[in-house]
Amino acid sequence: FEAMGKTITHVGESGAGQMVKLVNQVLVVGNCLAMCEALLLAQAGGIDLTKAYDAVKNGAAGSWMFTNRAPQIIDRDWRPGFMIDLQQKDVRLVLEAADQLGVPLPGTALIFQFYRTLQSMGLGAEGNHGLMKALEHLSGVEVGEAKA
């Protein structure tokens, strides 16, 4: 286990670890969507994205996703830390488990559809932060700048 992660936490009986992995995925994709929407709003509002990033990264809105993936989005760097195709598989597993438990996860279901759209555009091998491209497509606003 130590080869797979820094923190090892026993969470319960057999199967509990898998459920916690699904819980983690809800938080990952939810944070990713929130980050993308925030950067989109800042871009549309004419805010310098690097300054906005610096202003909020250490506050209550900060997260691993924001700290690590917002700079990539600002630089329009879609290299994967985790590919859209793999993220989509995990989100599908989340929604299947939620369905079996009778628990609605409307935000996660929406994100599943965004990732499905990106896959249909041939972007499945890009990083999961490529979720931004779905929002750019909806809004007509392109976020960040490619570095020369």
Short mmCIF file of N, CA and C in Angstrom, two decimals:
data_model
loop_
_atom_site.label_atom_id
_atom_site.label_comp_id
_atom_site.label_asym_id
_atom_site.label_seq_id
_atom_site.Cartn_x
_atom_site.Cartn_y
_atom_site.Cartn_z
N PHE A 1 0.81 -1.20 0.00
CA PHE A 1 0.00 0.00 0.00
C PHE A 1 0.85 1.26 0.00
N GLU A 2 1.99 1.20 0.66
CA GLU A 2 2.84 2.38 0.76
C GLU A 2 3.34 2.84 -0.61
N ALA A 3 3.43 1.92 -1.56
CA ALA A 3 3.85 2.29 -2.91
C ALA A 3 2.77 3.09 -3.64
N MET A 4 1.51 2.96 -3.20
CA MET A 4 0.39 3.61 -3.88
C MET A 4 0.01 4.95 -3.29
N GLY A 5 0.39 5.22 -2.04
CA GLY A 5 -0.02 6.48 -1.45
C GLY A 5 0.77 6.79 -0.19
N LYS A 6 0.69 8.03 0.24
CA LYS A 6 1.43 8.48 1.42
C LYS A 6 0.70 8.15 2.71
N THR A 7 -0.62 8.18 2.67
CA THR A 7 -1.41 7.95 3.86
C THR A 7 -2.20 6.66 3.70
N ILE A 8 -2.09 5.79 4.67
CA ILE A 8 -2.84 4.54 4.66
C ILE A 8 -3.82 4.59 5.82
N THR A 9 -5.11 4.52 5.51
CA THR A 9 -6.15 4.61 6.53
C THR A 9 -7.06 3.41 6.40
N HIS A 10 -7.20 2.65 7.48
CA HIS A 10 -8.15 1.54 7.49
C HIS A 10 -9.53 2.15 7.70
N VAL A 11 -10.43 1.92 6.75
CA VAL A 11 -11.74 2.58 6.80
C VAL A 11 -12.88 1.65 7.16
N GLY A 12 -12.61 0.36 7.34
CA GLY A 12 -13.69 -0.54 7.74
C GLY A 12 -13.56 -1.91 7.12
N GLU A 13 -14.68 -2.57 7.07
CA GLU A 13 -14.75 -3.94 6.56
C GLU A 13 -14.46 -3.99 5.07
N SER A 14 -14.40 -5.21 4.55
CA SER A 14 -14.16 -5.43 3.13
C SER A 14 -15.17 -4.63 2.30
N GLY A 15 -14.68 -3.90 1.32
CA GLY A 15 -15.54 -3.08 0.46
C GLY A 15 -15.59 -1.63 0.87
N ALA A 16 -15.26 -1.34 2.12
CA ALA A 16 -15.31 0.05 2.59
C ALA A 16 -14.28 0.91 1.87
N GLY A 17 -13.12 0.35 1.60
CA GLY A 17 -12.09 1.09 0.88
C GLY A 17 -12.53 1.49 -0.51
N GLN A 18 -13.24 0.59 -1.19
CA GLN A 18 -13.75 0.90 -2.53
C GLN A 18 -14.77 2.04 -2.45
N MET A 19 -15.62 2.02 -1.43
CA MET A 19 -16.60 3.09 -1.29
C MET A 19 -15.91 4.43 -1.02
N VAL A 20 -14.87 4.42 -0.20
CA VAL A 20 -14.13 5.65 0.07
C VAL A 20 -13.45 6.15 -1.20
N LYS A 21 -12.96 5.25 -2.04
CA LYS A 21 -12.39 5.65 -3.32
C LYS A 21 -13.44 6.36 -4.16
N LEU A 22 -14.67 5.87 -4.15
CA LEU A 22 -15.75 6.52 -4.90
C LEU A 22 -16.08 7.89 -4.31
N VAL A 23 -16.10 7.97 -2.98
CA VAL A 23 -16.32 9.26 -2.31
C VAL A 23 -15.24 10.25 -2.74
N ASN A 24 -14.00 9.79 -2.77
CA ASN A 24 -12.89 10.64 -3.22
C ASN A 24 -13.13 11.15 -4.64
N GLN A 25 -13.62 10.29 -5.51
CA GLN A 25 -13.84 10.69 -6.91
C GLN A 25 -14.93 11.76 -7.02
N VAL A 26 -15.96 11.68 -6.19
CA VAL A 26 -16.99 12.74 -6.19
C VAL A 26 -16.33 14.08 -5.85
N LEU A 27 -15.46 14.07 -4.86
CA LEU A 27 -14.77 15.30 -4.48
C LEU A 27 -13.79 15.78 -5.55
N VAL A 28 -13.09 14.86 -6.18
CA VAL A 28 -12.15 15.23 -7.24
C VAL A 28 -12.87 15.93 -8.38
N VAL A 29 -13.92 15.31 -8.91
CA VAL A 29 -14.59 15.91 -10.07
C VAL A 29 -15.38 17.15 -9.68
N GLY A 30 -15.92 17.17 -8.47
CA GLY A 30 -16.62 18.38 -8.01
C GLY A 30 -15.67 19.55 -7.87
N ASN A 31 -14.49 19.29 -7.29
CA ASN A 31 -13.47 20.34 -7.20
C ASN A 31 -13.01 20.78 -8.57
N CYS A 32 -12.87 19.83 -9.48
CA CYS A 32 -12.42 20.17 -10.83
C CYS A 32 -13.44 21.08 -11.52
N LEU A 33 -14.71 20.75 -11.43
CA LEU A 33 -15.74 21.59 -12.04
C LEU A 33 -15.76 22.98 -11.41
N ALA A 34 -15.69 23.05 -10.08
CA ALA A 34 -15.69 24.35 -9.41
C ALA A 34 -14.50 25.20 -9.85
N MET A 35 -13.32 24.56 -9.95
CA MET A 35 -12.13 25.27 -10.40
C MET A 35 -12.31 25.80 -11.81
N CYS A 36 -12.82 24.96 -12.69
CA CYS A 36 -13.01 25.38 -14.09
C CYS A 36 -14.01 26.52 -14.19
N GLU A 37 -15.11 26.44 -13.46
CA GLU A 37 -16.10 27.51 -13.49
C GLU A 37 -15.52 28.81 -12.95
N ALA A 38 -14.73 28.72 -11.88
CA ALA A 38 -14.13 29.92 -11.30
C ALA A 38 -13.16 30.59 -12.28
N LEU A 39 -12.33 29.79 -12.93
CA LEU A 39 -11.39 30.36 -13.91
C LEU A 39 -12.13 30.93 -15.11
N LEU A 40 -13.19 30.28 -15.53
CA LEU A 40 -14.00 30.78 -16.64
C LEU A 40 -14.61 32.14 -16.28
N LEU A 41 -15.15 32.24 -15.08
CA LEU A 41 -15.74 33.51 -14.63
C LEU A 41 -14.67 34.60 -14.55
N ALA A 42 -13.52 34.28 -14.01
CA ALA A 42 -12.43 35.27 -13.93
C ALA A 42 -12.01 35.73 -15.31
N GLN A 43 -11.87 34.79 -16.24
CA GLN A 43 -11.48 35.14 -17.61
C GLN A 43 -12.52 36.04 -18.25
N ALA A 44 -13.79 35.66 -18.14
CA ALA A 44 -14.87 36.45 -18.74
C ALA A 44 -14.96 37.83 -18.10
N GLY A 45 -14.59 37.92 -16.81
CA GLY A 45 -14.64 39.19 -16.10
C GLY A 45 -13.40 40.06 -16.31
N GLY A 46 -12.47 39.58 -17.13
CA GLY A 46 -11.29 40.38 -17.43
C GLY A 46 -10.22 40.38 -16.35
N ILE A 47 -10.26 39.40 -15.46
CA ILE A 47 -9.30 39.33 -14.37
C ILE A 47 -8.03 38.60 -14.83
N ASP A 48 -6.88 39.08 -14.40
CA ASP A 48 -5.62 38.39 -14.65
C ASP A 48 -5.68 37.06 -13.90
N LEU A 49 -5.63 35.96 -14.64
CA LEU A 49 -5.83 34.64 -14.03
C LEU A 49 -4.73 34.27 -13.04
N THR A 50 -3.52 34.65 -13.32
CA THR A 50 -2.43 34.33 -12.39
C THR A 50 -2.61 35.08 -11.08
N LYS A 51 -3.04 36.33 -11.16
CA LYS A 51 -3.29 37.10 -9.94
C LYS A 51 -4.48 36.53 -9.17
N ALA A 52 -5.53 36.14 -9.88
CA ALA A 52 -6.68 35.52 -9.22
C ALA A 52 -6.25 34.22 -8.53
N TYR A 53 -5.45 33.43 -9.23
CA TYR A 53 -4.94 32.18 -8.67
C TYR A 53 -4.17 32.45 -7.38
N ASP A 54 -3.24 33.40 -7.44
CA ASP A 54 -2.44 33.73 -6.26
C ASP A 54 -3.30 34.23 -5.11
N ALA A 55 -4.37 34.94 -5.43
CA ALA A 55 -5.23 35.52 -4.39
C ALA A 55 -6.05 34.47 -3.65
N VAL A 56 -6.42 33.39 -4.31
CA VAL A 56 -7.34 32.44 -3.67
C VAL A 56 -6.74 31.08 -3.34
N LYS A 57 -5.57 30.76 -3.84
CA LYS A 57 -5.05 29.39 -3.69
C LYS A 57 -4.83 28.95 -2.25
N ASN A 58 -4.54 29.86 -1.35
CA ASN A 58 -4.28 29.48 0.04
C ASN A 58 -5.44 29.75 0.97
N GLY A 59 -6.56 30.22 0.42
CA GLY A 59 -7.73 30.49 1.25
C GLY A 59 -8.69 29.31 1.30
N ALA A 60 -9.89 29.58 1.71
CA ALA A 60 -10.91 28.53 1.85
C ALA A 60 -11.23 27.85 0.53
N ALA A 61 -11.02 28.53 -0.57
CA ALA A 61 -11.31 27.94 -1.89
C ALA A 61 -10.16 27.10 -2.42
N GLY A 62 -9.05 27.11 -1.74
CA GLY A 62 -7.90 26.35 -2.20
C GLY A 62 -8.13 24.85 -2.08
N SER A 63 -7.50 24.10 -2.96
CA SER A 63 -7.59 22.64 -2.93
C SER A 63 -6.39 22.09 -3.70
N TRP A 64 -6.16 20.79 -3.56
CA TRP A 64 -5.10 20.16 -4.35
C TRP A 64 -5.37 20.38 -5.83
N MET A 65 -6.61 20.19 -6.24
CA MET A 65 -6.97 20.35 -7.65
C MET A 65 -6.64 21.76 -8.13
N PHE A 66 -7.04 22.76 -7.36
CA PHE A 66 -6.80 24.14 -7.76
C PHE A 66 -5.30 24.45 -7.80
N THR A 67 -4.58 24.06 -6.76
CA THR A 67 -3.15 24.33 -6.68
C THR A 67 -2.38 23.69 -7.83
N ASN A 68 -2.75 22.48 -8.20
CA ASN A 68 -1.98 21.73 -9.19
C ASN A 68 -2.50 21.85 -10.62
N ARG A 69 -3.79 22.02 -10.80
CA ARG A 69 -4.33 22.01 -12.16
C ARG A 69 -4.68 23.39 -12.70
N ALA A 70 -4.99 24.37 -11.84
CA ALA A 70 -5.29 25.71 -12.36
C ALA A 70 -4.12 26.28 -13.16
N PRO A 71 -2.87 26.15 -12.68
CA PRO A 71 -1.76 26.67 -13.50
C PRO A 71 -1.68 25.99 -14.87
N GLN A 72 -1.99 24.71 -14.94
CA GLN A 72 -1.99 24.03 -16.23
C GLN A 72 -3.07 24.61 -17.14
N ILE A 73 -4.25 24.86 -16.59
CA ILE A 73 -5.32 25.43 -17.40
C ILE A 73 -4.93 26.82 -17.88
N ILE A 74 -4.39 27.63 -16.98
CA ILE A 74 -3.97 28.98 -17.35
C ILE A 74 -2.96 28.93 -18.50
N ASP A 75 -2.08 27.93 -18.47
CA ASP A 75 -1.08 27.76 -19.53
C ASP A 75 -1.59 26.94 -20.71
N ARG A 76 -2.85 26.50 -20.65
CA ARG A 76 -3.46 25.66 -21.68
C ARG A 76 -2.63 24.39 -21.92
N ASP A 77 -2.25 23.79 -20.82
CA ASP A 77 -1.46 22.56 -20.81
C ASP A 77 -2.39 21.42 -20.41
N TRP A 78 -2.74 20.60 -21.37
CA TRP A 78 -3.74 19.55 -21.14
C TRP A 78 -3.10 18.18 -20.90
N ARG A 79 -1.78 18.16 -20.66
CA ARG A 79 -1.13 16.88 -20.36
C ARG A 79 -1.78 16.25 -19.14
N PRO A 80 -2.00 14.95 -19.19
CA PRO A 80 -2.72 14.32 -18.09
C PRO A 80 -1.86 14.01 -16.88
N GLY A 81 -2.42 14.29 -15.72
CA GLY A 81 -1.98 13.65 -14.49
C GLY A 81 -2.88 12.44 -14.34
N PHE A 82 -4.12 12.60 -14.79
CA PHE A 82 -5.12 11.54 -14.78
C PHE A 82 -6.01 11.79 -15.99
N MET A 83 -6.08 10.81 -16.88
CA MET A 83 -6.78 11.00 -18.16
C MET A 83 -8.30 11.06 -18.00
N ILE A 84 -8.92 11.81 -18.89
CA ILE A 84 -10.38 11.90 -18.94
C ILE A 84 -11.00 10.51 -19.03
N ASP A 85 -10.46 9.63 -19.88
CA ASP A 85 -11.03 8.29 -20.02
C ASP A 85 -11.05 7.54 -18.69
N LEU A 86 -9.99 7.64 -17.91
CA LEU A 86 -9.94 6.97 -16.62
C LEU A 86 -10.86 7.65 -15.61
N GLN A 87 -10.90 8.98 -15.65
CA GLN A 87 -11.79 9.71 -14.76
C GLN A 87 -13.24 9.33 -15.03
N GLN A 88 -13.57 9.21 -16.30
CA GLN A 88 -14.93 8.87 -16.69
C GLN A 88 -15.31 7.48 -16.18
N LYS A 89 -14.37 6.53 -16.24
CA LYS A 89 -14.63 5.19 -15.71
C LYS A 89 -14.97 5.27 -14.23
N ASP A 90 -14.19 6.06 -13.48
CA ASP A 90 -14.44 6.19 -12.05
C ASP A 90 -15.77 6.88 -11.76
N VAL A 91 -16.10 7.90 -12.54
CA VAL A 91 -17.38 8.59 -12.33
C VAL A 91 -18.54 7.65 -12.64
N ARG A 92 -18.39 6.82 -13.66
CA ARG A 92 -19.42 5.83 -13.96
C ARG A 92 -19.61 4.88 -12.77
N LEU A 93 -18.51 4.43 -12.17
CA LEU A 93 -18.61 3.56 -10.99
C LEU A 93 -19.30 4.26 -9.83
N VAL A 94 -19.01 5.55 -9.65
CA VAL A 94 -19.68 6.34 -8.61
C VAL A 94 -21.18 6.35 -8.85
N LEU A 95 -21.58 6.65 -10.08
CA LEU A 95 -23.01 6.76 -10.38
C LEU A 95 -23.71 5.41 -10.28
N GLU A 96 -23.03 4.34 -10.64
CA GLU A 96 -23.62 3.00 -10.48
C GLU A 96 -23.83 2.68 -9.01
N ALA A 97 -22.85 2.98 -8.17
CA ALA A 97 -22.98 2.73 -6.73
C ALA A 97 -24.09 3.59 -6.13
N ALA A 98 -24.14 4.85 -6.53
CA ALA A 98 -25.18 5.75 -6.02
C ALA A 98 -26.56 5.25 -6.43
N ASP A 99 -26.68 4.77 -7.65
CA ASP A 99 -27.96 4.23 -8.12
C ASP A 99 -28.36 3.01 -7.29
N GLN A 100 -27.42 2.12 -7.02
CA GLN A 100 -27.71 0.94 -6.21
C GLN A 100 -28.14 1.32 -4.80
N LEU A 101 -27.59 2.41 -4.29
CA LEU A 101 -27.93 2.87 -2.94
C LEU A 101 -29.14 3.80 -2.91
N GLY A 102 -29.63 4.17 -4.08
CA GLY A 102 -30.78 5.08 -4.15
C GLY A 102 -30.43 6.51 -3.76
N VAL A 103 -29.18 6.90 -3.99
CA VAL A 103 -28.70 8.23 -3.61
C VAL A 103 -28.53 9.09 -4.86
N PRO A 104 -29.24 10.21 -4.97
CA PRO A 104 -29.06 11.07 -6.15
C PRO A 104 -27.77 11.88 -6.04
N LEU A 105 -27.02 11.90 -7.12
CA LEU A 105 -25.81 12.72 -7.21
C LEU A 105 -25.89 13.56 -8.49
N PRO A 106 -26.77 14.57 -8.50
CA PRO A 106 -27.00 15.31 -9.74
C PRO A 106 -25.78 16.06 -10.25
N GLY A 107 -24.96 16.60 -9.37
CA GLY A 107 -23.76 17.30 -9.82
C GLY A 107 -22.77 16.36 -10.48
N THR A 108 -22.59 15.20 -9.88
CA THR A 108 -21.67 14.20 -10.44
C THR A 108 -22.20 13.69 -11.77
N ALA A 109 -23.52 13.52 -11.87
CA ALA A 109 -24.12 13.08 -13.14
C ALA A 109 -23.89 14.11 -14.24
N LEU A 110 -23.97 15.38 -13.91
CA LEU A 110 -23.70 16.43 -14.89
C LEU A 110 -22.25 16.37 -15.37
N ILE A 111 -21.34 16.19 -14.43
CA ILE A 111 -19.92 16.10 -14.78
C ILE A 111 -19.68 14.88 -15.67
N PHE A 112 -20.36 13.78 -15.40
CA PHE A 112 -20.26 12.58 -16.25
C PHE A 112 -20.61 12.94 -17.69
N GLN A 113 -21.66 13.73 -17.88
CA GLN A 113 -22.07 14.13 -19.24
C GLN A 113 -21.03 15.05 -19.89
N PHE A 114 -20.44 15.95 -19.11
CA PHE A 114 -19.37 16.80 -19.65
C PHE A 114 -18.21 15.94 -20.14
N TYR A 115 -17.79 14.99 -19.32
CA TYR A 115 -16.68 14.12 -19.72
C TYR A 115 -17.06 13.26 -20.93
N ARG A 116 -18.29 12.81 -20.99
CA ARG A 116 -18.73 12.04 -22.15
C ARG A 116 -18.62 12.89 -23.42
N THR A 117 -19.01 14.15 -23.33
CA THR A 117 -18.89 15.06 -24.47
C THR A 117 -17.44 15.19 -24.91
N LEU A 118 -16.54 15.36 -23.95
CA LEU A 118 -15.12 15.49 -24.27
C LEU A 118 -14.59 14.21 -24.91
N GLN A 119 -15.04 13.06 -24.44
CA GLN A 119 -14.63 11.80 -25.07
C GLN A 119 -15.12 11.75 -26.52
N SER A 120 -16.34 12.19 -26.75
CA SER A 120 -16.87 12.16 -28.12
C SER A 120 -16.12 13.12 -29.04
N MET A 121 -15.44 14.10 -28.45
CA MET A 121 -14.61 15.04 -29.21
C MET A 121 -13.19 14.49 -29.41
N GLY A 122 -12.94 13.28 -28.93
CA GLY A 122 -11.62 12.67 -29.08
C GLY A 122 -10.59 13.14 -28.06
N LEU A 123 -11.05 13.65 -26.92
CA LEU A 123 -10.15 14.23 -25.93
C LEU A 123 -9.93 13.33 -24.71
N GLY A 124 -10.27 12.07 -24.81
CA GLY A 124 -10.19 11.16 -23.66
C GLY A 124 -8.81 10.96 -23.09
N ALA A 125 -7.77 11.19 -23.87
CA ALA A 125 -6.40 11.00 -23.39
C ALA A 125 -5.84 12.25 -22.72
N GLU A 126 -6.60 13.34 -22.72
CA GLU A 126 -6.14 14.56 -22.06
C GLU A 126 -6.38 14.47 -20.57
N GLY A 127 -5.79 15.40 -19.83
CA GLY A 127 -5.97 15.43 -18.38
C GLY A 127 -7.40 15.73 -17.99
N ASN A 128 -7.80 15.23 -16.81
CA ASN A 128 -9.18 15.44 -16.37
C ASN A 128 -9.52 16.91 -16.19
N HIS A 129 -8.51 17.78 -16.06
CA HIS A 129 -8.76 19.22 -16.00
C HIS A 129 -9.19 19.77 -17.36
N GLY A 130 -9.14 18.91 -18.40
CA GLY A 130 -9.67 19.27 -19.71
C GLY A 130 -11.18 19.51 -19.66
N LEU A 131 -11.77 19.24 -18.50
CA LEU A 131 -13.18 19.59 -18.28
C LEU A 131 -13.44 21.04 -18.67
N MET A 132 -12.40 21.87 -18.54
CA MET A 132 -12.52 23.28 -18.93
C MET A 132 -12.99 23.41 -20.37
N LYS A 133 -12.56 22.52 -21.24
CA LYS A 133 -12.91 22.64 -22.66
C LYS A 133 -14.41 22.49 -22.89
N ALA A 134 -15.09 21.71 -22.06
CA ALA A 134 -16.55 21.61 -22.18
C ALA A 134 -17.20 22.94 -21.82
N LEU A 135 -16.71 23.58 -20.77
CA LEU A 135 -17.26 24.88 -20.36
C LEU A 135 -16.93 25.96 -21.38
N GLU A 136 -15.73 25.90 -21.94
CA GLU A 136 -15.37 26.86 -22.99
C GLU A 136 -16.30 26.71 -24.19
N HIS A 137 -16.60 25.48 -24.52
CA HIS A 137 -17.49 25.21 -25.66
C HIS A 137 -18.89 25.80 -25.39
N LEU A 138 -19.37 25.63 -24.18
CA LEU A 138 -20.70 26.16 -23.83
C LEU A 138 -20.72 27.68 -23.80
N SER A 139 -19.63 28.30 -23.34
CA SER A 139 -19.63 29.75 -23.12
C SER A 139 -19.06 30.56 -24.27
N GLY A 140 -18.24 29.95 -25.09
CA GLY A 140 -17.55 30.71 -26.13
C GLY A 140 -16.38 31.51 -25.60
N VAL A 141 -15.99 31.27 -24.35
CA VAL A 141 -14.87 31.96 -23.72
C VAL A 141 -13.71 30.98 -23.60
N GLU A 142 -12.53 31.38 -24.08
CA GLU A 142 -11.33 30.55 -23.92
C GLU A 142 -10.53 31.06 -22.74
N VAL A 143 -10.15 30.16 -21.87
CA VAL A 143 -9.46 30.51 -20.63
C VAL A 143 -7.95 30.34 -20.79
N GLY A 144 -7.20 31.33 -20.30
CA GLY A 144 -5.75 31.23 -20.27
C GLY A 144 -5.11 31.60 -21.59
N GLU A 145 -3.81 31.42 -21.61
CA GLU A 145 -3.03 31.74 -22.81
C GLU A 145 -1.98 30.67 -23.02
N ALA A 146 -1.81 30.28 -24.27
CA ALA A 146 -0.72 29.37 -24.61
C ALA A 146 0.59 30.14 -24.49
N LYS A 147 1.58 29.53 -23.90
CA LYS A 147 2.89 30.18 -23.76
C LYS A 147 3.69 29.99 -25.04
N ALA A 148 4.36 31.06 -25.47
CA ALA A 148 5.17 31.00 -26.69
C ALA A 148 6.48 30.28 -26.45
#
